[in-house]
């Protein structure tokens, strides 16, 4: 009996011997979290290095901005009597004579500066010693002096220390408690700290490939960047004269062409497999699963970049008279981006120059793979296993032409490096980057 | 050092790229095995997932003797067996009396034109106990003695299940080839 049935055993054994069916992509997604993985320190090192560089640049730039705007450490404040506004004078010990006099039946201390050149009517912030003229010769009471010095503009922010040296003839030394305090001129009180800008840019997308194996070489060689675009609204806040912090909302579309992948239509009638996908194509941005059941794909070059049970020796699209579509796949991703960017103004003139650095959180809103048929898109699949949120760092230079107080024209060449790759394929180490020249108009308010 | 050894070493070191490479290279073949041992796609996916997790967990026990693919296949089959054991009480085996004898003598049966997909579909239509015994005996090459221990049944039951499985398969193959011939003749 066994011998008689051996025939059917052989039919099944031989028929199923090399049979393959692509499993659904979610199986690997379920396996991944369950298996041990060694942390990849170099990724974190790169991210840490990038952050460290940005912080160092920011710190040095901040220090530099402080250096160039520093005034002498010891300085005094005097007042324009008419305007009651503070004036900075160089370090000088101010002594005033306070004499007693009877006014309206009450004793009042009258203050007279000993320096003949202390206060002037000059509205400049710094008053040269030789230009100082006595403006305090008109009698002021001690309380009036205190009101002037402690009240109004600086009552809480910059209290002055008053030193009385004698009962009848007293010296008052006025020294600001916060020597660094630099009162801004009346014009800077109305500084526009906020600005909003509309920006757009063509974007060039590509990848760094640090592996040297056959697979990654094959992948890199067949991928061509397509010029994509990015645009959105940026809102920035001026922290001080040099630094601004910027955020906003951008939409960006990135893409690449994958050459050497021949696609054919009309495959559905030959497809008897049970899996959801018959073809998986490895790309630098992740594995593309062909979910269009009518499409057959084959690599025009030998290699492992297409995973399928329908290998050349199993199925020949030409013999089956499938309709040739194209030899290029186009992979497209769209993101909503939320950048957090620090801007440092290197040159502050009519034509400003800024250094720009920061990070951006990118949320994927579209992921498609298609090919072109007579000028129109023919969807054939999508890239699987991508993170919905990824992080990128950016570094750029902003050129800003101020054609009015409120409006300026911006041009920002920006390089962006993706800290976590979209979905690094097995056997390769590939890091995407993009370069764009953003241009737009900003409005300050 | 062979490429597969490099990949295994990478997996042992916890390199995600090598883990994915190992999976991508062998998942299709092992998924076909899972489909062969399961009655539905969901069960097949579960077997593949659990099987691969065991493969990764037990890579350090692989001695680099014999075929690595065979080692992975054995783990996958064992996973399918565990699934079967945990569920077999829920399965109803067709009444043996209701199974008809094949119409044709197996020696004279024409198997031409049957694709792997057809064979897989036919084998998955078997009742689970028959499918399990047939797979283990006819495909994997285990003896009835081994199968009896694996499935915790007697050798006689194993032989009987195999016999019933063959009869069912014979009948289904006959109907498949008959349909094909009628279709070919118009």
Short mmCIF file of C-alpha atoms in Angstrom, two decimals, chain A residues 132-350:
data_model
loop_
_atom_site.label_atom_id
_atom_site.label_comp_id
_atom_site.label_asym_id
_atom_site.label_seq_id
_atom_site.Cartn_x
_atom_site.Cartn_y
_atom_site.Cartn_z
CA UNK A 132 29.45 117.48 30.00
CA UNK A 133 27.88 120.59 31.36
CA UNK A 134 26.28 121.10 34.66
CA UNK A 135 22.59 120.60 34.46
CA UNK A 136 22.15 120.07 38.14
CA UNK A 137 22.89 123.62 39.14
CA UNK A 138 19.23 124.18 39.54
CA UNK A 139 18.44 123.10 43.05
CA UNK A 140 17.01 119.68 43.51
CA UNK A 141 16.04 118.18 46.82
CA UNK A 142 17.35 114.80 47.92
CA UNK A 143 13.91 113.34 47.57
CA UNK A 144 13.71 114.71 44.06
CA UNK A 145 17.06 113.14 43.31
CA UNK A 146 15.81 109.88 44.72
CA UNK A 147 12.66 110.20 42.70
CA UNK A 148 14.72 110.76 39.63
CA UNK A 149 17.10 107.95 40.29
CA UNK A 150 14.80 105.39 41.80
CA UNK A 151 11.55 106.30 40.27
CA UNK A 152 10.15 106.20 36.80
CA UNK A 153 12.31 104.36 34.35
CA UNK A 154 14.58 102.52 36.76
CA UNK A 155 12.76 102.43 40.05
CA UNK A 156 12.65 98.66 40.09
CA UNK A 157 15.09 97.57 37.44
CA UNK A 158 18.17 99.62 38.14
CA UNK A 159 18.25 101.03 41.61
CA UNK A 160 21.13 103.37 42.24
CA UNK A 161 23.17 103.38 45.40
CA UNK A 162 23.35 106.70 47.08
CA UNK A 163 26.16 107.44 49.47
CA UNK A 164 25.89 110.41 51.83
CA UNK A 165 29.25 111.58 53.05
CA UNK A 166 28.50 114.41 55.40
CA UNK A 167 25.61 116.05 57.11
CA UNK A 168 25.90 119.47 55.57
CA UNK A 169 28.07 118.92 52.56
CA UNK A 170 27.35 115.50 51.31
CA UNK A 171 28.75 113.49 48.45
CA UNK A 172 26.45 111.24 46.55
CA UNK A 173 28.07 108.54 44.49
CA UNK A 174 25.75 107.15 41.93
CA UNK A 175 26.67 103.67 40.83
CA UNK A 176 24.38 101.39 38.96
CA UNK A 177 23.85 98.08 40.74
CA UNK A 178 23.70 96.23 37.45
CA UNK A 179 26.63 97.54 35.53
CA UNK A 180 25.79 95.58 32.40
CA UNK A 181 22.47 97.23 32.03
CA UNK A 182 22.33 99.10 28.80
CA UNK A 183 19.19 101.14 28.50
CA UNK A 184 18.03 101.13 24.96
CA UNK A 185 17.41 104.32 23.17
CA UNK A 186 13.89 105.52 22.80
CA UNK A 187 13.79 104.14 19.26
CA UNK A 188 14.39 100.56 20.36
CA UNK A 189 11.42 100.60 22.68
CA UNK A 190 9.26 99.96 19.63
CA UNK A 191 11.38 97.09 18.29
CA UNK A 192 9.46 94.50 16.25
CA UNK A 193 10.25 91.23 17.92
CA UNK A 194 7.92 89.02 15.93
CA UNK A 195 8.06 88.23 12.28
CA UNK A 196 6.14 85.94 10.02
CA UNK A 197 7.43 84.64 6.71
CA UNK A 198 6.10 82.66 3.80
CA UNK A 199 8.85 80.47 2.33
CA UNK A 200 9.11 77.96 -0.51
CA UNK A 201 11.94 75.98 -2.02
CA UNK A 202 12.76 73.37 -4.62
CA UNK A 203 14.37 70.44 -2.77
CA UNK A 204 17.08 68.09 -3.89
CA UNK A 205 16.90 64.75 -2.05
CA UNK A 206 19.65 62.16 -1.90
CA UNK A 207 21.41 59.76 0.45
CA UNK A 208 24.81 59.16 2.02
CA UNK A 209 25.81 55.55 1.62
CA UNK A 210 28.53 54.40 3.96
CA UNK A 211 28.38 50.69 3.17
CA UNK A 212 30.33 49.08 0.43
CA UNK A 213 28.58 45.80 -0.16
CA UNK A 214 27.10 44.75 -3.49
CA UNK A 215 23.52 45.31 -2.42
CA UNK A 216 23.98 48.87 -1.20
CA UNK A 217 26.10 49.69 -4.26
CA UNK A 218 23.35 48.36 -6.51
CA UNK A 219 20.70 50.30 -4.63
CA UNK A 220 22.63 53.56 -4.67
CA UNK A 221 23.61 53.27 -8.31
CA UNK A 222 20.04 52.89 -9.46
CA UNK A 223 18.50 55.75 -7.49
CA UNK A 224 18.24 59.23 -8.92
CA UNK A 225 17.02 62.24 -7.04
CA UNK A 226 14.01 64.06 -8.41
CA UNK A 227 13.59 67.71 -7.60
CA UNK A 228 10.80 68.07 -5.09
CA UNK A 229 9.47 71.07 -3.24
CA UNK A 230 8.90 72.39 0.23
CA UNK A 231 7.01 75.39 1.54
CA UNK A 232 5.24 76.83 4.51
CA UNK A 233 4.92 79.55 7.07
CA UNK A 234 7.60 80.47 9.60
CA UNK A 235 7.09 82.44 12.77
CA UNK A 236 10.08 83.86 14.58
CA UNK A 237 10.68 85.76 17.78
CA UNK A 238 13.66 88.02 18.27
CA UNK A 239 15.34 87.16 21.55
CA UNK A 240 17.83 89.99 21.31
CA UNK A 241 19.70 91.95 18.73
CA UNK A 242 21.42 88.85 17.33
CA UNK A 243 19.35 85.83 18.21
CA UNK A 244 15.94 84.75 17.06
CA UNK A 245 14.07 81.55 17.60
CA UNK A 246 11.90 80.28 14.81
CA UNK A 247 9.20 77.70 14.33
CA UNK A 248 6.44 77.21 11.79
CA UNK A 249 4.66 74.65 9.71
CA UNK A 250 6.02 73.37 6.43
CA UNK A 251 4.81 70.88 3.86
CA UNK A 252 7.54 69.08 2.01
CA UNK A 253 7.56 66.47 -0.68
CA UNK A 254 10.63 64.34 -1.29
CA UNK A 255 11.20 61.75 -3.92
CA UNK A 256 13.54 59.64 -5.95
CA UNK A 257 13.52 57.62 -9.15
CA UNK A 258 14.54 53.99 -9.00
CA UNK A 259 15.92 52.89 -12.32
CA UNK A 260 16.34 49.38 -13.60
CA UNK A 261 13.02 48.03 -12.31
CA UNK A 262 10.92 46.87 -15.23
CA UNK A 263 7.20 46.89 -14.58
CA UNK A 264 4.56 45.05 -16.60
CA UNK A 265 0.76 45.12 -16.49
CA UNK A 266 -1.70 42.24 -16.83
CA UNK A 267 -0.11 39.94 -14.26
CA UNK A 268 -3.25 39.32 -12.18
CA UNK A 269 -4.49 36.40 -14.27
CA UNK A 270 -1.23 34.52 -13.66
CA UNK A 271 -1.05 35.21 -9.94
CA UNK A 272 -2.02 32.20 -7.84
CA UNK A 273 -0.08 33.01 -4.69
CA UNK A 274 -1.68 33.42 -1.31
CA UNK A 275 0.34 36.36 0.00
CA UNK A 276 -0.79 39.98 -0.12
CA UNK A 277 2.33 40.95 -2.03
CA UNK A 278 4.26 39.20 -4.76
CA UNK A 279 7.17 41.60 -5.02
CA UNK A 280 9.31 43.52 -2.58
CA UNK A 281 11.87 46.03 -3.89
CA UNK A 282 14.70 47.15 -1.62
CA UNK A 283 15.43 50.88 -1.76
CA UNK A 284 17.57 53.19 0.32
CA UNK A 285 14.43 54.57 1.97
CA UNK A 286 12.84 51.24 2.81
CA UNK A 287 11.26 48.20 1.23
CA UNK A 288 8.66 48.87 -1.44
CA UNK A 289 5.84 46.33 -1.53
CA UNK A 290 4.00 46.13 -4.81
CA UNK A 291 0.36 45.96 -3.75
CA UNK A 292 -1.07 46.42 -7.23
CA UNK A 293 -1.87 42.78 -8.05
CA UNK A 294 -1.86 43.49 -11.77
CA UNK A 295 1.78 44.58 -11.81
CA UNK A 296 4.75 42.31 -12.33
CA UNK A 297 8.18 43.75 -11.61
CA UNK A 298 11.63 42.43 -12.48
CA UNK A 299 15.10 43.86 -12.07
CA UNK A 300 16.93 44.55 -15.31
CA UNK A 301 20.22 43.81 -13.55
CA UNK A 302 21.14 40.73 -11.52
CA UNK A 303 21.07 41.12 -7.77
CA UNK A 304 18.95 40.72 -4.69
CA UNK A 305 17.05 43.96 -4.69
CA UNK A 306 13.76 42.36 -5.75
CA UNK A 307 12.42 39.68 -3.44
CA UNK A 308 9.85 37.48 -5.10
CA UNK A 309 8.77 33.92 -5.68
CA UNK A 310 8.37 34.83 -9.37
CA UNK A 311 12.05 34.76 -10.25
CA UNK A 312 13.27 34.75 -13.84
CA UNK A 313 13.32 30.96 -13.99
CA UNK A 314 9.74 30.72 -12.69
CA UNK A 315 7.93 33.36 -14.73
CA UNK A 316 8.83 35.18 -17.92
CA UNK A 317 6.71 38.32 -18.47
CA UNK A 318 7.61 38.40 -22.16
CA UNK A 319 6.43 34.84 -22.79
CA UNK A 320 3.22 35.63 -20.93
CA UNK A 321 2.79 38.69 -23.18
CA UNK A 322 2.48 41.08 -20.26
CA UNK A 323 2.26 44.73 -21.21
CA UNK A 324 5.50 46.62 -20.57
CA UNK A 325 4.90 49.80 -18.55
CA UNK A 326 8.21 51.37 -17.58
CA UNK A 327 11.69 50.69 -16.24
CA UNK A 328 11.52 53.32 -13.50
CA UNK A 329 9.67 53.48 -10.20
CA UNK A 330 9.09 56.81 -8.49
CA UNK A 331 9.09 56.82 -4.71
CA UNK A 332 7.44 59.78 -3.04
CA UNK A 333 7.07 60.90 0.59
CA UNK A 334 5.29 63.96 1.91
CA UNK A 335 5.72 65.44 5.36
CA UNK A 336 4.30 68.09 7.61
CA UNK A 337 7.29 69.61 9.33
CA UNK A 338 7.52 71.43 12.62
CA UNK A 339 10.95 73.08 12.83
CA UNK A 340 12.60 74.57 15.90
CA UNK A 341 15.38 76.78 14.61
CA UNK A 342 17.84 79.21 16.16
CA UNK A 343 18.95 82.11 13.98
CA UNK A 344 22.04 84.16 14.66
CA UNK A 345 22.49 87.45 12.88
CA UNK A 346 26.09 87.76 11.72
CA UNK A 347 25.63 90.94 9.74
CA UNK A 348 22.97 93.43 10.74
CA UNK A 349 22.69 95.89 7.88
CA UNK A 350 20.25 96.52 5.09
#
